mmCIF file of C-alpha atoms in Angstrom:
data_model
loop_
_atom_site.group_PDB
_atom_site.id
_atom_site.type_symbol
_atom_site.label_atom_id
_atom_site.label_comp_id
_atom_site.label_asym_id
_atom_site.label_seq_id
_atom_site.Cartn_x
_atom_site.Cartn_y
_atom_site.Cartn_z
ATOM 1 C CA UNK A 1 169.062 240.285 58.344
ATOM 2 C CA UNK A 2 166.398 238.091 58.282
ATOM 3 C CA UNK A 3 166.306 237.541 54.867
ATOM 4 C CA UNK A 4 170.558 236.915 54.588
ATOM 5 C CA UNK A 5 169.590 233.886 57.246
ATOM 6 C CA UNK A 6 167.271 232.291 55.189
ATOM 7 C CA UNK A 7 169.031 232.620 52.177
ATOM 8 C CA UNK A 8 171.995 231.341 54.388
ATOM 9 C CA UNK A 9 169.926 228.369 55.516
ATOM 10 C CA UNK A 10 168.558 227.042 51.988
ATOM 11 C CA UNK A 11 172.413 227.678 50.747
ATOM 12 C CA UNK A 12 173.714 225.168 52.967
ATOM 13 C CA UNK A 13 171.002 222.964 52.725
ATOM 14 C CA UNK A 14 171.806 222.956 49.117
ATOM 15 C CA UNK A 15 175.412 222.502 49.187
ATOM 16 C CA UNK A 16 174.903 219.535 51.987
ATOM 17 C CA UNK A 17 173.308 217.144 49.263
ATOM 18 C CA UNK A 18 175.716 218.187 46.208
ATOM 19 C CA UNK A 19 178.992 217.941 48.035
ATOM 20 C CA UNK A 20 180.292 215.742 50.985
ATOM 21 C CA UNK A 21 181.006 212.272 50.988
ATOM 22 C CA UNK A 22 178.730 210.301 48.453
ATOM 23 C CA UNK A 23 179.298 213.199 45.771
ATOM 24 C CA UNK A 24 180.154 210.690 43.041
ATOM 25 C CA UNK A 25 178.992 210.089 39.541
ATOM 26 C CA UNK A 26 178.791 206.940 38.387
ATOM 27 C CA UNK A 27 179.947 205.220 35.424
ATOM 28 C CA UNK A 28 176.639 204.989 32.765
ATOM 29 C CA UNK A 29 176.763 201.101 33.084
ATOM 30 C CA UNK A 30 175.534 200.793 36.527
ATOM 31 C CA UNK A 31 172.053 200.488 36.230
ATOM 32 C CA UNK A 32 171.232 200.195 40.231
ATOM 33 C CA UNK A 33 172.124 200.311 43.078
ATOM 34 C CA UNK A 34 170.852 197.715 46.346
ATOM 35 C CA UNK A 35 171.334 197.613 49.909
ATOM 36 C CA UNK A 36 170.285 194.957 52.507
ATOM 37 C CA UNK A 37 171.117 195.480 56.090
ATOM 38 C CA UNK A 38 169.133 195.340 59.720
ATOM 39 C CA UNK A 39 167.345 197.732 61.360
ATOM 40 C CA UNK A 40 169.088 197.718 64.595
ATOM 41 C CA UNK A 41 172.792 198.790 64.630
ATOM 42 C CA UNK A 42 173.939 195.950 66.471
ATOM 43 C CA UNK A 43 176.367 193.241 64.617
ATOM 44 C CA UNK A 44 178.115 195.194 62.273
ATOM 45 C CA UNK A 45 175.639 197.034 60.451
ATOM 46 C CA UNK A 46 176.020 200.454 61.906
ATOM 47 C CA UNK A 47 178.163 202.157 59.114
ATOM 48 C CA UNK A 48 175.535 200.373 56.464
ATOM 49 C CA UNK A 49 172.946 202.591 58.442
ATOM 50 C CA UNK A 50 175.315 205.178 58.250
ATOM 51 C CA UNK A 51 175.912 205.197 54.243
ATOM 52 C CA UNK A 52 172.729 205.107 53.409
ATOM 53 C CA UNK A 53 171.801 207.863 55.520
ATOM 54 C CA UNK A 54 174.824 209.876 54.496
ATOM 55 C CA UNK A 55 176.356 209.214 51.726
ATOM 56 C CA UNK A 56 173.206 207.563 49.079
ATOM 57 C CA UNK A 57 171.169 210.731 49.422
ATOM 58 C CA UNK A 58 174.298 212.567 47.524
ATOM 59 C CA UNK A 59 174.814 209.678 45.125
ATOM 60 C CA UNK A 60 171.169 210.079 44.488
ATOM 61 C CA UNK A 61 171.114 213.632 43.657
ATOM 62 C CA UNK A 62 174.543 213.352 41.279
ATOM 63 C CA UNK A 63 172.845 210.018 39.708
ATOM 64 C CA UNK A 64 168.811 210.915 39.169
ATOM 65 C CA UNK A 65 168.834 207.712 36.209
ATOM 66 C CA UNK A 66 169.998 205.024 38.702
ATOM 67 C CA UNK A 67 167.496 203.285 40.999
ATOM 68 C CA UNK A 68 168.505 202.975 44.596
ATOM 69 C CA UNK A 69 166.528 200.590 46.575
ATOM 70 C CA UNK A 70 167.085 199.331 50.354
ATOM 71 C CA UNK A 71 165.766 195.952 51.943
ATOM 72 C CA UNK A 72 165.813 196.865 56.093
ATOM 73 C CA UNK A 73 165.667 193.103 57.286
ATOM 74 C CA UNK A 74 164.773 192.537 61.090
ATOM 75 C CA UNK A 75 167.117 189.581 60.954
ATOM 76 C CA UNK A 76 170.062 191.095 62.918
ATOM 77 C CA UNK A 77 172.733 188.269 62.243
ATOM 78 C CA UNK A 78 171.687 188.419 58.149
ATOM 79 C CA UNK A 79 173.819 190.233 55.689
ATOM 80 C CA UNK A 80 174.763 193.499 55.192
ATOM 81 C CA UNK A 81 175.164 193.948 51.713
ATOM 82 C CA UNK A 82 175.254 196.885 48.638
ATOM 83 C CA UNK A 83 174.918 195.270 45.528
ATOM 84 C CA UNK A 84 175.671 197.167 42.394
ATOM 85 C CA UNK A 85 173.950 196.163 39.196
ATOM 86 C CA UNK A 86 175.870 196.420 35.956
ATOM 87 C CA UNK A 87 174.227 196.682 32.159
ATOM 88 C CA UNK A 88 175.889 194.238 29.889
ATOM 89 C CA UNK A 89 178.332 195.500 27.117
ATOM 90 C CA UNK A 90 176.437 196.727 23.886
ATOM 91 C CA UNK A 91 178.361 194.038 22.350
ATOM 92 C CA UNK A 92 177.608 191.032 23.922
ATOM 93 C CA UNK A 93 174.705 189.037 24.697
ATOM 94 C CA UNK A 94 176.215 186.293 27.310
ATOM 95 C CA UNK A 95 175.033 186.550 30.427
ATOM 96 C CA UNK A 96 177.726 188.027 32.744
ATOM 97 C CA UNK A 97 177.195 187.341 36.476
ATOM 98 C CA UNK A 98 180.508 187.434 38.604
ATOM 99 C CA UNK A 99 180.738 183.437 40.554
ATOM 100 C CA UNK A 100 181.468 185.844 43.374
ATOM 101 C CA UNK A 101 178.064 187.759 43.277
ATOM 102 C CA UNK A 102 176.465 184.717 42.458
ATOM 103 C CA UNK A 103 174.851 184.471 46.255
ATOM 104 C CA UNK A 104 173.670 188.084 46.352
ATOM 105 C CA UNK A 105 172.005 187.575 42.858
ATOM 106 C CA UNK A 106 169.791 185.152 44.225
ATOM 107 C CA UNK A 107 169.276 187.102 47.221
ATOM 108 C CA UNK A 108 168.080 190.133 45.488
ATOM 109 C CA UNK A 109 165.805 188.337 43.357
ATOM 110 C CA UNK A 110 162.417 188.987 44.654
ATOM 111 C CA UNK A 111 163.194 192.629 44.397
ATOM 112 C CA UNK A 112 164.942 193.034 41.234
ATOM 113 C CA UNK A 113 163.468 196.218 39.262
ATOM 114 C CA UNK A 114 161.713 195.923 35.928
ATOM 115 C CA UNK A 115 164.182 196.981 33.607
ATOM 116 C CA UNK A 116 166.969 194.189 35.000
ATOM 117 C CA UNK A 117 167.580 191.515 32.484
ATOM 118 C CA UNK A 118 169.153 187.991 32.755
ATOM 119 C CA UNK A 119 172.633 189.488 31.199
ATOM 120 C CA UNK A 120 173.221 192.033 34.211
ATOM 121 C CA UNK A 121 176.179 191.741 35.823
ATOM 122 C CA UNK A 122 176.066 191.866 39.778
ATOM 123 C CA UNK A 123 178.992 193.243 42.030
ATOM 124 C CA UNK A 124 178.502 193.060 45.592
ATOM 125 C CA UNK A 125 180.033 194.695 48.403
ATOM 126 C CA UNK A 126 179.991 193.045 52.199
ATOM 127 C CA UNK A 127 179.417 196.092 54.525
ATOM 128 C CA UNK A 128 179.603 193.987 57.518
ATOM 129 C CA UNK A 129 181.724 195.312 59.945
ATOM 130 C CA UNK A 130 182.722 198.395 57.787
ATOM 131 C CA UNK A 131 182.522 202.291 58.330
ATOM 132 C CA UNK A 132 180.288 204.395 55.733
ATOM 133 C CA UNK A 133 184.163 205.538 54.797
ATOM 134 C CA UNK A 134 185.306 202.509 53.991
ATOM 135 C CA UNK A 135 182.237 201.174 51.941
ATOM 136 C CA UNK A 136 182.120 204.254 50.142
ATOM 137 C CA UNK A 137 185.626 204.029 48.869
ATOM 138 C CA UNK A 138 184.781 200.434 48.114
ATOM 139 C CA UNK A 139 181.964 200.836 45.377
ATOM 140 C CA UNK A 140 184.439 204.153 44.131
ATOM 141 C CA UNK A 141 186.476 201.681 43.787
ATOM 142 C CA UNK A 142 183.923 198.963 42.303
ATOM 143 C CA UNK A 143 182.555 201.259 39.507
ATOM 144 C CA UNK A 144 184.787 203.845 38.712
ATOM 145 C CA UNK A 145 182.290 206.910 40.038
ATOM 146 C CA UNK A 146 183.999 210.408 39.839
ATOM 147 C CA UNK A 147 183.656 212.170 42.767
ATOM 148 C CA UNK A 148 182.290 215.835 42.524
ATOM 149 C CA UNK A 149 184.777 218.307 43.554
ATOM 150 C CA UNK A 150 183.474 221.817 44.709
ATOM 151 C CA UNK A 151 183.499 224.443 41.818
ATOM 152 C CA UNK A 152 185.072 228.184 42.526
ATOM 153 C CA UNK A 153 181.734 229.684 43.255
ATOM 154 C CA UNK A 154 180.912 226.623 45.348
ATOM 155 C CA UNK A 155 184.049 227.186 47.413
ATOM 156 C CA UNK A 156 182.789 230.850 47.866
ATOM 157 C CA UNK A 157 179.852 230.074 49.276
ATOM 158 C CA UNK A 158 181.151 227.244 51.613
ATOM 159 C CA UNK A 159 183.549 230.171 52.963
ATOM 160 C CA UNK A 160 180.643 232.735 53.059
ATOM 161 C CA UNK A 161 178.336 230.095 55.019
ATOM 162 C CA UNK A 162 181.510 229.739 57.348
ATOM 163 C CA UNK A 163 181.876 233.139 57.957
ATOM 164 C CA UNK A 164 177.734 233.388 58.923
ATOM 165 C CA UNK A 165 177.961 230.748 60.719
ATOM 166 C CA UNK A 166 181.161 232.406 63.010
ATOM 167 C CA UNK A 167 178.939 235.734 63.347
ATOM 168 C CA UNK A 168 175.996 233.797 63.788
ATOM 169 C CA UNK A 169 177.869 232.135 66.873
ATOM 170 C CA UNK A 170 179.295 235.482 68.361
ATOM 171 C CA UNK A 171 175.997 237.005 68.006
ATOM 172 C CA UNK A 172 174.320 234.318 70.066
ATOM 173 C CA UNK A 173 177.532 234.563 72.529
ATOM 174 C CA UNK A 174 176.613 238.252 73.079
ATOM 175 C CA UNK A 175 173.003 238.181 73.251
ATOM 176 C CA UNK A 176 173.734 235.086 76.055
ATOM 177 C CA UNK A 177 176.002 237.692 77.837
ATOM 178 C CA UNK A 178 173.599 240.590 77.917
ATOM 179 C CA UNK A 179 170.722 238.304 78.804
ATOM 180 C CA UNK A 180 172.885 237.095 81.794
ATOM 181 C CA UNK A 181 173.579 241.025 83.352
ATOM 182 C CA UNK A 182 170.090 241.482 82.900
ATOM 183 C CA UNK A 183 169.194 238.579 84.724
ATOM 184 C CA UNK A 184 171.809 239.480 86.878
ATOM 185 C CA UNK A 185 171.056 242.933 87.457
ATOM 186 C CA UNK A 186 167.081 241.866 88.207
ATOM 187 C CA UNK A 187 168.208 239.186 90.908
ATOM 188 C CA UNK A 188 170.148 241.843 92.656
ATOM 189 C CA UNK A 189 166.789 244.518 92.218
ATOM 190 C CA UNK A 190 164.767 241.920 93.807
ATOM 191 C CA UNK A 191 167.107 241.161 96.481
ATOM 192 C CA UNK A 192 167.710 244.592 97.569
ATOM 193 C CA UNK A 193 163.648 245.215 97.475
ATOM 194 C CA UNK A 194 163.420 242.088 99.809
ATOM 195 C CA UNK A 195 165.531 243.588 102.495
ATOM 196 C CA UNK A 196 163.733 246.749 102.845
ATOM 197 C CA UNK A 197 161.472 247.510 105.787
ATOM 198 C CA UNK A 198 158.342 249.405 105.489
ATOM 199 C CA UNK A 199 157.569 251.186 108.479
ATOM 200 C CA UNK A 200 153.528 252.572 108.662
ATOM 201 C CA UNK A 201 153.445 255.752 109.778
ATOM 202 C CA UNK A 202 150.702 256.644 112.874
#
């Protein structure tokens, strides 16, 4: 039993980083990905906190190639911001920065990776004020990622996990209910041993 509960455990461990919101692939042009948000929750950068926490981890696993960095600023009223870095076409050399990502270009300067060259194109997405839902389906929508849909077997062991986790809960239930007779039962022992009087005999 012991065993089935561990296996149980690293089986749903497993499944929680390869499907869920954030199971995407992403298109082989996007080179990196870049967040910059506070570290306090307060003025609109709670669901920023809550992507990354949630939902990058998965990208991450379905995208090992693409770097993911995050800038935690202590400047609450700053930006919140995921900026998505493209590669240029094979067939042109221009550079091809979007006037509308122009801002976060400059922002993300000073940490800009290695590999990025002057002809990257930057796409940025404001997660001010957004849920980790909504900014997700914003950079689906940005990039074209595929989300990862559970396979057959996957689905088998979601529903096997399910059903351990229901017997795992009625199990407990029980054990809760015999451990409260018991506890019961022993009250009402030493209650009943209180109220008896030894006499000494002479």
């Amino acid at each position: 039993m012991v065993t089935v509960i561990r296996r149980m455990r690293k089986l749903r461990a497993l499944l929680a980083i390869r499907l869920g919101p954030g199971a995407a692939v992403l298109p082989q042009d996007v080179k990196r990905l870049h967040m910059d948000f506070a570290y306090k929750l307060d003025d609109g950068h709670f669901g920023a906190r809550k992507f990354w926490r949630k939902h990058l981890p998965r990208l991450k696993y379905h995208n090992p190639s693409v770097s993911m960095t995050v800038n935690r600023s202590t400047d609450q009223g700053g930006p919140a911001t995921l900026s998505v870095f493209f590669a240029p076409p094979s067939n042109k050399s221009s550079p091809l920065i979007s006037p509308a990502s122009s801002s976060s270009t400059a922002a993300s300067a000073s940490s800009s990776p290695s590999n990025q060259t002057i002809s990257d194109r930057i796409e940025s997405i404001e997660m001010k004020h957004k849920n980790e839902s909504e900014i997700y389906s914003l950079l689906v929508k940005l990039t074209g990622a595929t989300p990862v849909e559970p396979t057959r077997d996957e689905l088998a062991e979601l529903q096997q996990i399910e059903e351990q986790r229901k017997k795992s809960e009625q199990d407990s239930a029980g054990m809760a209910a015999v451990n409260e007779t018991r506890a019961r039962e022993k009250a009402i022992l030493q209650q009943a041993r209180g109220g008896v009087t030894y006499i000494q005999a002479t």
